[in-house]
Amino acid sequence: MPEVKLTEEYGFCFGVKRALEIARRSLREGKKFDSLGPIIHNEYVVDELKKEGVEVIDSIEESKKNLVLIRTHGVPPEIYERAKSLGKELIDCTCPFVSNAQKWAKKFYEEGYVVIVVGKKDHPEVVGIVGHTEGKAIVVSSSQELDVNLIRNKKVGVVAQTTSRLDMIQDVMDRLVEEASEVRFANTRCNTTQKRQEQVERLSKEVDVMVIVGGKNSSNTRRLYEIASKNCKKAYLVSSPDEISGDWFYNVNSIGVSGGASTPPEMVEEVYEKIKNLLGGGGYGGGKVDARQ
Ligand code: SF4
C-alpha cells in the first residue's frame, strides 16, 4: 500500500492560534464584536465565529458594535485613528511577526531609506505595512517589477511580507545590490512560514503526490501549494476532505500531506485519514485507487 506522510508541522500557526484564543476568550467574557476582514482565511473558522455573532465587516464604520477585532494581518495606522474618532475600541490580534515588519518599514522610512516591501501588493498584511510608511513603500514581488530610477544610487531598506518565499527575496535583493548605494534588509519572514515551506519542499521532493490542505484564498497555503507544485508533478490544494478524488492516487508509491497556517489541524488530519482509508479500503469514487503496492 502507498505510504502517506504528514509534514512534522501543519495547521494553525502561533499567530493564528493566538488570534483565535483572544477572540474566543473575548466571547466567553461576553464581549460583542465584529471582525475587520475574516479573522483568518478559512471559511470553517469564520462560519463558526459568525454563529457566535462575529460579523465580518469591510470597514470600521460598518460595525454597529463598539468593539472591532483586528486580525493577524494587521492594519495601517489610520485604522487606529478612525476607530478612536468613532469611539470604538479594538481587539488587536495583529501577529507579533507582522508588527515587527511594520516596525522595520516605519524605521527605514523615518531614517530616509527608500522602503521596498517584497510581497503581494493587494495582500492586507502588505497594505498594513505600507501604511506604516505613509503609503510611500514600494511593493514588488520580483526584480522585474523594480523601477531602477527609484532605487539607483539610493539608500534602500527592504522588508518582506511574512509569507514571502526566500527565492523571491533573493531575486529582488540581487537586483538592488547592483543598483542601490546601500541596501539594508530586515528579515521579517516568520519562522513558522519558513519551517513549513522547508518541510513541504523536502516532502514534495520525496513523494509522488502532494496534497496541501487550506483555504484557497489563504496566501500562506497557496505558497505551500506553489512549492509542492514545483517539486511534485501531482500537487493538489483542497479545503476539505470532500474535495479529494481517488483518481489522484492511482499507481503511486507515496503521498505527502500538509496544511497552511490558517488551516485547523483537525482538517489536515481528516484529509490524511481519508487518504489512508481510501487506500486501505481499496478505492473511492468507483474503486479507482490502486492499493496493490
Ligand atoms: S504565518 Fe507567521 S506571520 Fe502569519 S500569522 Fe502565522 S505566525 Fe504570524
Short mmCIF file of N, CA and C in Angstrom, two decimals, residues 122-182:
data_model
loop_
_atom_site.label_atom_id
_atom_site.label_comp_id
_atom_site.label_asym_id
_atom_site.label_seq_id
_atom_site.Cartn_x
_atom_site.Cartn_y
_atom_site.Cartn_z
N ASP A 122 -1.66 43.68 -3.06
CA ASP A 122 -3.02 43.82 -2.54
C ASP A 122 -3.25 43.02 -1.26
N HIS A 123 -2.24 42.29 -0.81
CA HIS A 123 -2.47 41.48 0.39
C HIS A 123 -2.65 42.40 1.60
N PRO A 124 -3.67 42.12 2.45
CA PRO A 124 -3.94 43.02 3.58
C PRO A 124 -2.72 43.26 4.48
N GLU A 125 -1.90 42.24 4.67
CA GLU A 125 -0.71 42.43 5.51
C GLU A 125 0.21 43.49 4.88
N VAL A 126 0.37 43.41 3.56
CA VAL A 126 1.25 44.35 2.86
C VAL A 126 0.65 45.76 2.89
N VAL A 127 -0.67 45.84 2.73
CA VAL A 127 -1.34 47.15 2.80
C VAL A 127 -1.06 47.79 4.17
N GLY A 128 -1.12 46.96 5.22
CA GLY A 128 -0.84 47.45 6.57
C GLY A 128 0.60 47.93 6.71
N ILE A 129 1.54 47.15 6.18
CA ILE A 129 2.97 47.52 6.29
C ILE A 129 3.22 48.84 5.55
N VAL A 130 2.67 48.93 4.34
CA VAL A 130 2.88 50.15 3.53
C VAL A 130 2.30 51.37 4.27
N GLY A 131 1.18 51.15 4.97
CA GLY A 131 0.56 52.24 5.74
C GLY A 131 1.50 52.81 6.79
N HIS A 132 2.43 52.00 7.27
CA HIS A 132 3.38 52.47 8.28
C HIS A 132 4.52 53.29 7.67
N THR A 133 4.47 53.49 6.34
CA THR A 133 5.45 54.37 5.68
C THR A 133 4.70 55.52 5.00
N GLU A 134 3.54 55.85 5.54
CA GLU A 134 2.68 56.89 4.95
C GLU A 134 2.38 56.58 3.49
N GLY A 135 2.29 55.30 3.19
CA GLY A 135 1.93 54.87 1.83
C GLY A 135 3.07 54.96 0.83
N LYS A 136 4.30 55.25 1.31
CA LYS A 136 5.41 55.51 0.37
C LYS A 136 6.19 54.25 -0.04
N ALA A 137 6.07 53.17 0.71
CA ALA A 137 6.87 51.98 0.38
C ALA A 137 6.50 51.45 -1.00
N ILE A 138 7.50 50.87 -1.66
CA ILE A 138 7.29 50.29 -3.00
C ILE A 138 7.15 48.78 -2.82
N VAL A 139 6.08 48.22 -3.38
CA VAL A 139 5.86 46.77 -3.21
C VAL A 139 6.22 46.05 -4.51
N VAL A 140 7.06 45.04 -4.40
CA VAL A 140 7.40 44.24 -5.59
C VAL A 140 7.38 42.76 -5.23
N SER A 141 7.04 41.94 -6.22
CA SER A 141 7.11 40.51 -5.95
C SER A 141 8.24 39.86 -6.74
N SER A 142 8.91 40.67 -7.60
CA SER A 142 10.07 40.14 -8.33
C SER A 142 10.95 41.31 -8.76
N SER A 143 12.18 41.00 -9.17
CA SER A 143 13.12 42.06 -9.58
C SER A 143 12.61 42.79 -10.82
N GLN A 144 11.84 42.09 -11.67
CA GLN A 144 11.33 42.74 -12.89
C GLN A 144 10.42 43.92 -12.56
N GLU A 145 9.80 43.87 -11.40
CA GLU A 145 8.86 44.94 -11.04
C GLU A 145 9.56 46.18 -10.48
N LEU A 146 10.88 46.07 -10.26
CA LEU A 146 11.60 47.21 -9.69
C LEU A 146 11.82 48.29 -10.74
N ASP A 147 11.47 49.54 -10.40
CA ASP A 147 11.76 50.66 -11.29
C ASP A 147 13.15 51.18 -10.90
N VAL A 148 14.11 50.94 -11.77
CA VAL A 148 15.51 51.24 -11.46
C VAL A 148 15.69 52.72 -11.09
N ASN A 149 14.90 53.60 -11.73
CA ASN A 149 15.04 55.04 -11.46
C ASN A 149 14.75 55.39 -10.00
N LEU A 150 13.96 54.56 -9.35
CA LEU A 150 13.59 54.86 -7.96
C LEU A 150 14.62 54.35 -6.95
N ILE A 151 15.54 53.51 -7.42
CA ILE A 151 16.49 52.91 -6.46
C ILE A 151 17.96 53.17 -6.79
N ARG A 152 18.23 53.61 -8.04
CA ARG A 152 19.63 53.77 -8.45
C ARG A 152 20.34 54.79 -7.55
N ASN A 153 21.45 54.36 -6.97
CA ASN A 153 22.27 55.20 -6.08
C ASN A 153 21.52 55.72 -4.85
N LYS A 154 20.47 55.01 -4.47
CA LYS A 154 19.70 55.42 -3.28
C LYS A 154 19.99 54.47 -2.12
N LYS A 155 19.66 54.92 -0.90
CA LYS A 155 19.70 54.04 0.27
C LYS A 155 18.37 53.30 0.30
N VAL A 156 18.44 51.98 0.34
CA VAL A 156 17.20 51.19 0.25
C VAL A 156 17.07 50.28 1.48
N GLY A 157 15.88 50.27 2.09
CA GLY A 157 15.60 49.37 3.21
C GLY A 157 14.54 48.37 2.77
N VAL A 158 14.82 47.09 2.98
CA VAL A 158 13.92 46.04 2.47
C VAL A 158 13.29 45.26 3.62
N VAL A 159 11.98 45.09 3.54
CA VAL A 159 11.29 44.17 4.46
C VAL A 159 10.49 43.19 3.60
N ALA A 160 10.16 42.06 4.21
CA ALA A 160 9.42 41.04 3.44
C ALA A 160 8.06 40.80 4.05
N GLN A 161 7.07 40.58 3.19
CA GLN A 161 5.80 40.05 3.68
C GLN A 161 6.15 38.75 4.42
N THR A 162 5.51 38.50 5.54
CA THR A 162 5.96 37.38 6.39
C THR A 162 5.94 36.03 5.67
N THR A 163 5.07 35.90 4.66
CA THR A 163 4.96 34.61 3.97
C THR A 163 5.77 34.55 2.67
N SER A 164 6.64 35.54 2.43
CA SER A 164 7.39 35.55 1.16
C SER A 164 8.31 34.35 1.04
N ARG A 165 8.46 33.89 -0.20
CA ARG A 165 9.41 32.80 -0.45
C ARG A 165 10.83 33.37 -0.48
N LEU A 166 11.79 32.57 -0.02
CA LEU A 166 13.19 33.02 0.00
C LEU A 166 13.70 33.38 -1.39
N ASP A 167 13.32 32.59 -2.40
CA ASP A 167 13.84 32.86 -3.75
C ASP A 167 13.33 34.20 -4.29
N MET A 168 12.11 34.59 -3.89
CA MET A 168 11.57 35.90 -4.30
C MET A 168 12.42 37.03 -3.71
N ILE A 169 12.73 36.88 -2.43
CA ILE A 169 13.51 37.92 -1.74
C ILE A 169 14.91 38.00 -2.35
N GLN A 170 15.50 36.83 -2.59
CA GLN A 170 16.85 36.78 -3.14
C GLN A 170 16.91 37.46 -4.50
N ASP A 171 15.90 37.21 -5.31
CA ASP A 171 15.83 37.79 -6.65
C ASP A 171 15.81 39.33 -6.57
N VAL A 172 14.99 39.86 -5.67
CA VAL A 172 14.88 41.32 -5.52
C VAL A 172 16.19 41.88 -4.94
N MET A 173 16.74 41.18 -3.95
CA MET A 173 17.97 41.67 -3.31
C MET A 173 19.13 41.73 -4.31
N ASP A 174 19.25 40.72 -5.16
CA ASP A 174 20.35 40.69 -6.14
C ASP A 174 20.32 41.95 -7.02
N ARG A 175 19.11 42.31 -7.43
CA ARG A 175 18.96 43.48 -8.32
C ARG A 175 19.27 44.77 -7.55
N LEU A 176 18.81 44.83 -6.30
CA LEU A 176 19.05 46.04 -5.50
C LEU A 176 20.54 46.25 -5.26
N VAL A 177 21.24 45.16 -4.99
CA VAL A 177 22.68 45.26 -4.72
C VAL A 177 23.41 45.82 -5.95
N GLU A 178 22.91 45.51 -7.13
CA GLU A 178 23.54 46.03 -8.36
C GLU A 178 23.32 47.54 -8.50
N GLU A 179 22.17 48.04 -8.04
CA GLU A 179 21.78 49.42 -8.36
C GLU A 179 21.87 50.43 -7.21
N ALA A 180 21.56 49.98 -5.99
CA ALA A 180 21.44 50.95 -4.89
C ALA A 180 22.79 51.24 -4.25
N SER A 181 22.90 52.40 -3.57
CA SER A 181 24.18 52.74 -2.93
C SER A 181 24.32 52.02 -1.60
N GLU A 182 23.18 51.71 -0.97
CA GLU A 182 23.21 50.99 0.31
C GLU A 182 21.94 50.15 0.38
#
